[in-house]
Amino acid sequence: MKSAGEFDLIEFIRAQQSVDRPDVRVGIGDDAALLHVPDAHSLVLCSDTLNEGIHFPTGTDPESIGWKSLAVNLSDLAAMGATPAWCLLNLCLPESDARWLSRFTTGFFELAAAHNVALVGGDTTRGPLSISVTACGFVPDGLALKRSGAHVGDDIWVSGTLGDAALALRRMLASESVPHPLLEALDRPEPQVALGKALRSLATSCIDVSDGILQDLGHIATASGLAARVNVDHLPSSADFDALAGRKERLQLQSSGDDYALCFTADPACQSALLELAGALSLSLTRIGTCVAGQGVEVLRHGVPIAHGHRGHSHF
Ligand code: ADP
Ligand code: MG
């Protein structure tokens, strides 16, 4: 037997949604959603959970939690070159708090509307604060970006800047001031959906940087059966990061994760097309290394191999 509170919460969530897509034949309200996938396309699915105290500090504003819970999933779809379309929201809440939920849905639906993503269902339960989102998109058959397509000789690229979110979190936990752009990087990462779609015809492999650039690049290296050689002097950083990160902690912060940039490989012949794309999308793309024969991730500083213990994020 469900309390009236649960249905009130679901109805509140449903009423906040502005996106209306014709391919949603049945959305929130039945036992399951009924969705139309376009002909000659593959369905792309991913799921990510944010737990209070683990993925975001207790006291994080609800708008940011709403935004980020969807953003990390759209980032995974972007890394596959997919067009996002629908999502499911599994909410575990400690109490029925209308004010909190209203602020949460503001952030969630702001990002959903920006990418025309319809919320088509979910589950609402009581317990320690945890938000799990499943995102669905589609990609033309055969054009999805995978971790496994890199070739020896390909360039390694990354979008945007690395380390901003890690630096913001470190300063916040130390009760130090956090400049606005760094806070935005932590709380409201922008999933690189347009870039992912454009890379379908340019990249040979792709991954989103959620667990740290060196660790995530390691996944491309393993899946593609080669080694990734990275020049740490080339890792892109923001002006705020440069101003506040100490020289010795740069690499550690830049390989901590939570960046939601796209890291990808491409044939060197694509270099000018990629720089043109960066201009068209008003984002930066930086060449940070090369794929070579071997295995794992080789890290160079000023051209000289260095040992690195920066394994990125792991839950266990
Ligand atoms: P059931 O008991 O059949 O699982 P529920 O009562 O849990 O159904 O949910 C009723 C409807 O509300 C379903 O369509 C479900 O997908 C949707 N729903 C439940 N919780 C959420 C949520 N947090 N966000 C969006 N839709 C939800
Ligand atoms: Mg249910």
CSV table of C-alpha atoms and ligand atoms in Angstrom, one decimal:
chain,number,residue,atom,x,y,z
A,1,MET,CA,0.0,0.0,0.0
A,2,LYS,CA,1.4,3.4,-1.0
A,3,SER,CA,1.0,6.6,1.0
A,4,ALA,CA,-0.8,9.5,-0.7
A,5,GLY,CA,2.5,11.3,-0.3
A,6,GLU,CA,4.2,9.2,-2.9
A,7,PHE,CA,1.5,9.9,-5.5
A,8,ASP,CA,1.6,13.6,-4.7
A,9,LEU,CA,5.3,13.6,-5.2
A,10,ILE,CA,5.0,11.8,-8.6
A,11,GLU,CA,2.3,14.1,-9.7
A,12,PHE,CA,4.3,17.1,-8.7
A,13,ILE,CA,7.3,15.9,-10.7
A,14,ARG,CA,5.1,15.1,-13.7
A,15,ALA,CA,3.5,18.6,-13.7
A,16,GLN,CA,7.0,20.4,-13.7
A,17,GLN,CA,8.0,18.8,-17.0
A,18,SER,CA,7.9,21.1,-20.1
A,19,VAL,CA,9.3,18.8,-22.8
A,20,ASP,CA,6.7,17.0,-24.9
A,21,ARG,CA,8.0,14.6,-27.5
A,22,PRO,CA,5.8,12.8,-30.1
A,23,ASP,CA,7.9,9.6,-29.8
A,24,VAL,CA,6.7,9.2,-26.2
A,25,ARG,CA,3.6,7.1,-26.8
A,26,VAL,CA,3.1,6.5,-23.0
A,27,GLY,CA,5.0,8.5,-20.4
A,28,ILE,CA,4.6,8.8,-16.6
A,29,GLY,CA,1.5,7.2,-15.3
A,30,ASP,CA,1.3,3.7,-16.6
A,31,ASP,CA,3.2,0.6,-15.5
A,32,ALA,CA,6.0,1.3,-18.0
A,33,ALA,CA,6.9,3.9,-20.6
A,34,LEU,CA,6.2,3.1,-24.3
A,35,LEU,CA,8.7,4.8,-26.7
A,36,HIS,CA,9.2,4.8,-30.4
A,37,VAL,CA,12.8,4.3,-31.6
A,38,PRO,CA,13.4,5.8,-35.1
A,39,ASP,CA,14.1,3.3,-38.0
A,40,ALA,CA,17.7,2.3,-38.6
A,41,HIS,CA,18.8,3.6,-35.2
A,42,SER,CA,20.2,1.7,-32.1
A,43,LEU,CA,18.9,2.4,-28.6
A,44,VAL,CA,21.6,3.7,-26.3
A,45,LEU,CA,21.1,3.3,-22.5
A,46,CYS,CA,23.0,4.3,-19.5
A,47,SER,CA,22.4,4.7,-15.7
A,48,ASP,CA,24.3,6.6,-13.0
A,49,THR,CA,23.6,7.1,-9.3
A,50,LEU,CA,24.4,10.0,-7.0
A,51,ASN,CA,24.5,9.3,-3.3
A,52,GLU,CA,24.6,12.0,-0.7
A,53,GLY,CA,28.0,12.2,1.1
A,54,ILE,CA,29.6,10.1,-1.6
A,55,HIS,CA,28.9,11.8,-4.9
A,56,PHE,CA,28.0,15.2,-3.5
A,57,PRO,CA,28.6,16.8,-0.1
A,58,THR,CA,25.7,16.9,2.3
A,59,GLY,CA,24.1,20.3,2.0
A,60,THR,CA,24.7,20.7,-1.8
A,61,ASP,CA,21.9,22.8,-3.2
A,62,PRO,CA,19.0,20.8,-4.6
A,63,GLU,CA,19.1,22.6,-8.0
A,64,SER,CA,22.7,21.4,-8.6
A,65,ILE,CA,21.9,17.8,-7.5
A,66,GLY,CA,19.0,17.8,-10.0
A,67,TRP,CA,21.1,19.2,-12.8
A,68,LYS,CA,24.1,17.0,-12.2
A,69,SER,CA,22.1,13.7,-11.8
A,70,LEU,CA,21.0,14.1,-15.4
A,71,ALA,CA,24.2,15.7,-16.7
A,72,VAL,CA,26.4,12.8,-15.8
A,73,ASN,CA,24.1,10.5,-17.8
A,74,LEU,CA,23.9,12.8,-20.8
A,75,SER,CA,27.7,12.9,-20.7
A,76,ASP,CA,27.7,9.1,-21.1
A,77,LEU,CA,25.3,9.3,-24.0
A,78,ALA,CA,27.5,12.0,-25.5
A,79,ALA,CA,30.5,9.8,-25.3
A,80,MET,CA,28.7,7.2,-27.4
A,81,GLY,CA,27.7,9.9,-30.0
A,82,ALA,CA,24.1,9.5,-29.1
A,83,THR,CA,21.2,11.9,-29.4
A,84,PRO,CA,19.5,12.0,-25.9
A,85,ALA,CA,15.7,11.5,-25.9
A,86,TRP,CA,14.3,10.1,-22.7
A,87,CYS,CA,15.1,9.4,-19.1
A,88,LEU,CA,13.9,7.7,-15.9
A,89,LEU,CA,14.3,9.1,-12.4
A,90,ASN,CA,14.6,6.9,-9.4
A,91,LEU,CA,14.4,9.1,-6.3
A,92,CYS,CA,15.1,7.9,-2.8
A,93,LEU,CA,14.2,10.7,-0.4
A,94,PRO,CA,14.7,10.8,3.4
A,95,GLU,CA,11.4,12.7,3.8
A,96,SER,CA,8.6,14.2,1.6
A,97,ASP,CA,10.0,17.8,1.4
A,98,ALA,CA,8.1,19.8,-1.2
A,99,ARG,CA,10.5,22.7,-1.1
A,100,TRP,CA,13.5,20.4,-1.7
A,101,LEU,CA,11.8,18.6,-4.5
A,102,SER,CA,10.7,21.8,-6.2
A,103,ARG,CA,14.3,23.0,-6.3
A,104,PHE,CA,15.6,19.6,-7.4
A,105,THR,CA,13.2,19.5,-10.3
A,106,THR,CA,14.1,23.1,-11.3
A,107,GLY,CA,17.7,22.0,-11.9
A,108,PHE,CA,16.8,18.7,-13.4
A,109,PHE,CA,14.2,20.0,-15.9
A,110,GLU,CA,16.4,23.0,-16.9
A,111,LEU,CA,19.0,20.6,-18.3
A,112,ALA,CA,16.3,18.2,-19.7
A,113,ALA,CA,14.7,21.1,-21.6
A,114,ALA,CA,18.0,22.2,-23.0
A,115,HIS,CA,18.5,18.8,-24.6
A,116,ASN,CA,14.8,18.1,-25.3
A,117,VAL,CA,14.9,15.0,-23.0
A,118,ALA,CA,11.5,13.8,-21.8
A,119,LEU,CA,11.2,12.2,-18.3
A,120,VAL,CA,9.1,9.1,-19.0
A,121,GLY,CA,9.0,7.3,-15.6
A,122,GLY,CA,10.9,6.3,-12.5
A,123,ASP,CA,10.4,5.2,-9.0
A,124,THR,CA,10.0,7.1,-5.7
A,125,THR,CA,11.0,5.6,-2.4
A,126,ARG,CA,12.0,6.6,1.1
A,127,GLY,CA,15.6,6.2,2.5
A,128,PRO,CA,19.0,7.9,2.5
A,129,LEU,CA,19.1,10.6,-0.2
A,130,SER,CA,20.1,8.9,-3.5
A,131,ILE,CA,19.2,9.9,-7.1
A,132,SER,CA,19.5,7.4,-9.9
A,133,VAL,CA,18.9,8.4,-13.4
A,134,THR,CA,18.6,6.2,-16.5
A,135,ALA,CA,19.1,8.0,-19.8
A,136,CYS,CA,18.1,6.8,-23.2
A,137,GLY,CA,19.1,8.1,-26.6
A,138,PHE,CA,19.7,6.8,-30.1
A,139,VAL,CA,22.4,6.7,-32.7
A,140,PRO,CA,22.3,5.8,-36.4
A,141,ASP,CA,23.1,2.1,-36.7
A,142,GLY,CA,26.9,1.5,-37.0
A,143,LEU,CA,27.9,5.0,-36.0
A,144,ALA,CA,28.2,4.8,-32.2
A,145,LEU,CA,31.5,5.8,-30.7
A,146,LYS,CA,33.1,3.1,-28.6
A,147,ARG,CA,36.2,2.8,-26.4
A,148,SER,CA,37.6,0.1,-28.7
A,149,GLY,CA,38.3,1.8,-32.0
A,150,ALA,CA,41.6,3.6,-31.5
A,151,HIS,CA,44.6,2.8,-33.8
A,152,VAL,CA,48.3,3.1,-33.2
A,153,GLY,CA,49.3,6.6,-34.6
A,154,ASP,CA,46.0,8.3,-33.7
A,155,ASP,CA,46.1,11.6,-31.8
A,156,ILE,CA,44.5,11.8,-28.3
A,157,TRP,CA,42.2,14.8,-27.7
A,158,VAL,CA,40.3,16.2,-24.8
A,159,SER,CA,37.5,18.8,-24.8
A,160,GLY,CA,37.4,21.8,-22.4
A,161,THR,CA,39.6,22.0,-19.3
A,162,LEU,CA,40.5,19.4,-16.6
A,163,GLY,CA,40.7,19.7,-12.8
A,164,ASP,CA,38.2,22.6,-12.2
A,165,ALA,CA,35.6,20.4,-10.4
A,166,ALA,CA,38.3,18.6,-8.3
A,167,LEU,CA,39.8,21.9,-7.3
A,168,ALA,CA,36.4,23.4,-6.4
A,169,LEU,CA,35.6,20.4,-4.2
A,170,ARG,CA,39.0,20.4,-2.5
A,171,ARG,CA,38.6,24.1,-1.6
A,172,MET,CA,35.0,23.7,-0.5
A,173,LEU,CA,35.9,20.9,1.9
A,174,ALA,CA,38.8,23.0,3.2
A,175,SER,CA,36.3,26.0,3.7
A,176,GLU,CA,38.3,28.1,1.2
A,177,SER,CA,36.6,30.4,-1.2
A,178,VAL,CA,35.6,28.9,-4.6
A,179,PRO,CA,35.5,31.1,-7.7
A,180,HIS,CA,32.2,30.9,-9.5
A,181,PRO,CA,33.5,29.2,-12.7
A,182,LEU,CA,35.1,26.4,-10.6
A,183,LEU,CA,31.8,26.0,-8.7
A,184,GLU,CA,29.9,25.8,-11.9
A,185,ALA,CA,32.2,23.1,-13.2
A,186,LEU,CA,31.5,21.0,-10.0
A,187,ASP,CA,27.8,21.6,-9.7
A,188,ARG,CA,26.6,22.1,-13.2
A,189,PRO,CA,28.8,20.2,-15.7
A,190,GLU,CA,27.7,20.7,-19.3
A,191,PRO,CA,27.4,17.3,-21.1
A,192,GLN,CA,29.2,17.5,-24.5
A,193,VAL,CA,26.2,16.2,-26.5
A,194,ALA,CA,26.8,18.3,-29.7
A,195,LEU,CA,30.5,17.4,-29.7
A,196,GLY,CA,29.7,13.7,-29.3
A,197,LYS,CA,27.4,13.7,-32.3
A,198,ALA,CA,29.9,15.6,-34.4
A,199,LEU,CA,32.6,13.1,-33.5
A,200,ARG,CA,30.6,10.2,-35.0
A,201,SER,CA,32.4,10.9,-38.3
A,202,LEU,CA,35.8,12.0,-36.9
A,203,ALA,CA,36.8,10.0,-33.8
A,204,THR,CA,37.9,6.4,-33.7
A,205,SER,CA,37.1,6.0,-30.0
A,206,CYS,CA,35.6,8.1,-27.2
A,207,ILE,CA,35.0,8.1,-23.5
A,208,ASP,CA,33.7,10.8,-21.1
A,209,VAL,CA,36.1,11.9,-18.3
A,210,SER,CA,34.2,11.0,-15.1
A,211,ASP,CA,36.8,9.1,-13.2
A,212,GLY,CA,40.0,11.0,-14.1
A,213,ILE,CA,41.7,11.5,-17.5
A,214,LEU,CA,44.5,8.9,-16.9
A,215,GLN,CA,42.1,6.2,-15.7
A,216,ASP,CA,39.6,6.9,-18.4
A,217,LEU,CA,42.2,6.9,-21.1
A,218,GLY,CA,43.4,3.6,-19.7
A,219,HIS,CA,40.0,2.2,-20.6
A,220,ILE,CA,40.4,3.3,-24.2
A,221,ALA,CA,43.9,1.8,-24.3
A,222,THR,CA,42.7,-1.5,-22.9
A,223,ALA,CA,39.7,-1.7,-25.1
A,224,SER,CA,41.7,-0.8,-28.2
A,225,GLY,CA,44.7,-3.0,-27.4
A,226,LEU,CA,47.3,-0.3,-27.4
A,227,ALA,CA,49.1,2.3,-25.2
A,228,ALA,CA,48.1,5.9,-24.6
A,229,ARG,CA,51.0,8.3,-24.4
A,230,VAL,CA,50.0,11.5,-22.7
A,231,ASN,CA,52.0,14.8,-22.3
A,232,VAL,CA,50.9,16.2,-19.0
A,233,ASP,CA,52.2,19.7,-20.0
A,234,HIS,CA,49.4,19.7,-22.6
A,235,LEU,CA,46.5,18.9,-20.3
A,236,PRO,CA,44.2,21.9,-20.7
A,237,SER,CA,43.4,24.0,-17.6
A,238,SER,CA,41.3,27.1,-16.9
A,239,ALA,CA,42.6,30.5,-15.8
A,240,ASP,CA,41.0,30.0,-12.4
A,241,PHE,CA,42.7,26.6,-12.1
A,242,ASP,CA,46.1,28.1,-13.1
A,243,ALA,CA,45.7,30.9,-10.5
A,244,LEU,CA,44.8,28.6,-7.6
A,245,ALA,CA,46.3,25.2,-8.1
A,246,GLY,CA,49.8,24.7,-6.8
A,247,ARG,CA,52.4,23.4,-9.3
A,248,LYS,CA,52.9,20.1,-7.4
A,249,GLU,CA,49.1,19.3,-7.1
A,250,ARG,CA,48.2,20.1,-10.7
A,251,LEU,CA,48.5,16.6,-12.1
A,252,GLN,CA,46.7,15.1,-9.1
A,253,LEU,CA,43.8,17.5,-9.5
A,254,GLN,CA,43.7,17.2,-13.3
A,255,SER,CA,43.4,13.4,-13.1
A,256,SER,CA,40.8,13.3,-10.3
A,257,GLY,CA,37.7,13.2,-12.5
A,258,ASP,CA,34.3,14.8,-12.4
A,259,ASP,CA,35.3,16.7,-15.5
A,260,TYR,CA,32.6,15.4,-17.9
A,261,ALA,CA,34.8,16.4,-20.9
A,262,LEU,CA,35.1,14.0,-23.8
A,263,CYS,CA,38.4,12.3,-24.4
A,264,PHE,CA,38.7,10.8,-27.9
A,265,THR,CA,41.2,9.5,-30.5
A,266,ALA,CA,41.3,10.5,-34.1
A,267,ASP,CA,43.5,10.0,-37.2
A,268,PRO,CA,46.1,12.9,-37.5
A,269,ALA,CA,44.5,13.7,-40.8
A,270,CYS,CA,41.4,14.9,-38.9
A,271,GLN,CA,43.3,17.7,-37.1
A,272,SER,CA,42.1,20.7,-39.1
A,273,ALA,CA,38.6,19.3,-39.2
A,274,LEU,CA,38.6,19.0,-35.4
A,275,LEU,CA,39.9,22.5,-34.9
A,276,GLU,CA,37.3,23.8,-37.2
A,277,LEU,CA,34.7,21.9,-35.2
A,278,ALA,CA,35.9,23.4,-32.0
A,279,GLY,CA,35.4,26.8,-33.5
A,280,ALA,CA,31.9,26.0,-34.7
A,281,LEU,CA,30.9,24.7,-31.3
A,282,SER,CA,32.7,27.4,-29.4
A,283,LEU,CA,34.7,25.0,-27.2
A,284,SER,CA,38.3,24.1,-26.9
A,285,LEU,CA,39.8,20.8,-28.1
A,286,THR,CA,43.4,20.0,-27.1
A,287,ARG,CA,45.7,17.4,-28.4
A,288,ILE,CA,47.2,15.7,-25.4
A,289,GLY,CA,49.0,12.7,-26.7
A,290,THR,CA,49.3,9.8,-29.2
A,291,CYS,CA,48.3,6.1,-29.4
A,292,VAL,CA,51.4,3.9,-29.5
A,293,ALA,CA,52.0,0.1,-29.5
A,294,GLY,CA,52.0,-1.4,-26.1
A,295,GLN,CA,49.5,-1.3,-23.2
A,296,GLY,CA,48.4,1.1,-20.5
A,297,VAL,CA,48.9,4.8,-20.1
A,298,GLU,CA,52.4,6.3,-20.4
A,299,VAL,CA,52.8,9.8,-18.9
A,300,LEU,CA,55.4,12.2,-20.2
A,301,ARG,CA,56.5,15.5,-18.7
A,302,HIS,CA,58.6,17.7,-20.9
A,303,GLY,CA,59.0,14.7,-23.1
A,304,VAL,CA,60.4,12.5,-20.3
A,305,PRO,CA,58.4,9.5,-18.9
A,306,ILE,CA,57.3,10.0,-15.3
A,307,ALA,CA,55.9,7.6,-12.8
A,308,HIS,CA,52.4,8.6,-11.8
A,309,GLY,CA,50.3,7.3,-9.0
A,310,HIS,CA,47.2,9.2,-10.1
A,311,ARG,CA,44.8,6.4,-10.7
A,312,GLY,CA,41.7,8.6,-10.5
A,313,HIS,CA,38.4,7.8,-8.8
A,314,SER,CA,37.3,4.4,-7.6
A,315,HIS,CA,34.4,3.5,-5.3
A,316,PHE,CA,36.0,0.5,-3.8
B,1,ADP,P1,4.4,0.8,-10.1
B,1,ADP,O1,3.9,0.6,-8.8
B,1,ADP,O2,3.6,0.2,-11.2
B,1,ADP,O3,5.8,0.7,-10.3
B,1,ADP,P2,4.5,3.6,-9.4
B,1,ADP,O4,3.4,3.9,-8.6
B,1,ADP,O5,5.9,3.4,-8.8
B,1,ADP,O6,4.1,2.4,-10.4
B,1,ADP,O7,4.7,4.8,-10.5
B,1,ADP,C1,3.6,5.3,-11.2
B,1,ADP,C2,4.1,6.0,-12.4
B,1,ADP,O8,4.9,7.1,-12.0
B,1,ADP,C3,4.9,5.2,-13.3
B,1,ADP,O9,4.7,5.6,-14.6
B,1,ADP,C4,6.3,5.5,-12.9
B,1,ADP,O10,7.2,5.4,-14.0
B,1,ADP,C5,6.2,7.0,-12.5
B,1,ADP,N1,7.1,7.5,-11.5
B,1,ADP,C6,7.3,7.1,-10.3
B,1,ADP,N2,8.3,7.8,-9.6
B,1,ADP,C7,8.7,8.6,-10.6
B,1,ADP,C8,9.8,9.6,-10.5
B,1,ADP,N3,10.5,9.9,-9.5
B,1,ADP,N4,10.0,10.3,-11.7
B,1,ADP,C9,9.2,10.1,-12.8
B,1,ADP,N5,8.2,9.2,-12.9
B,1,ADP,C10,8.0,8.5,-11.8
B,2,MG,MG,7.2,1.5,-8.6
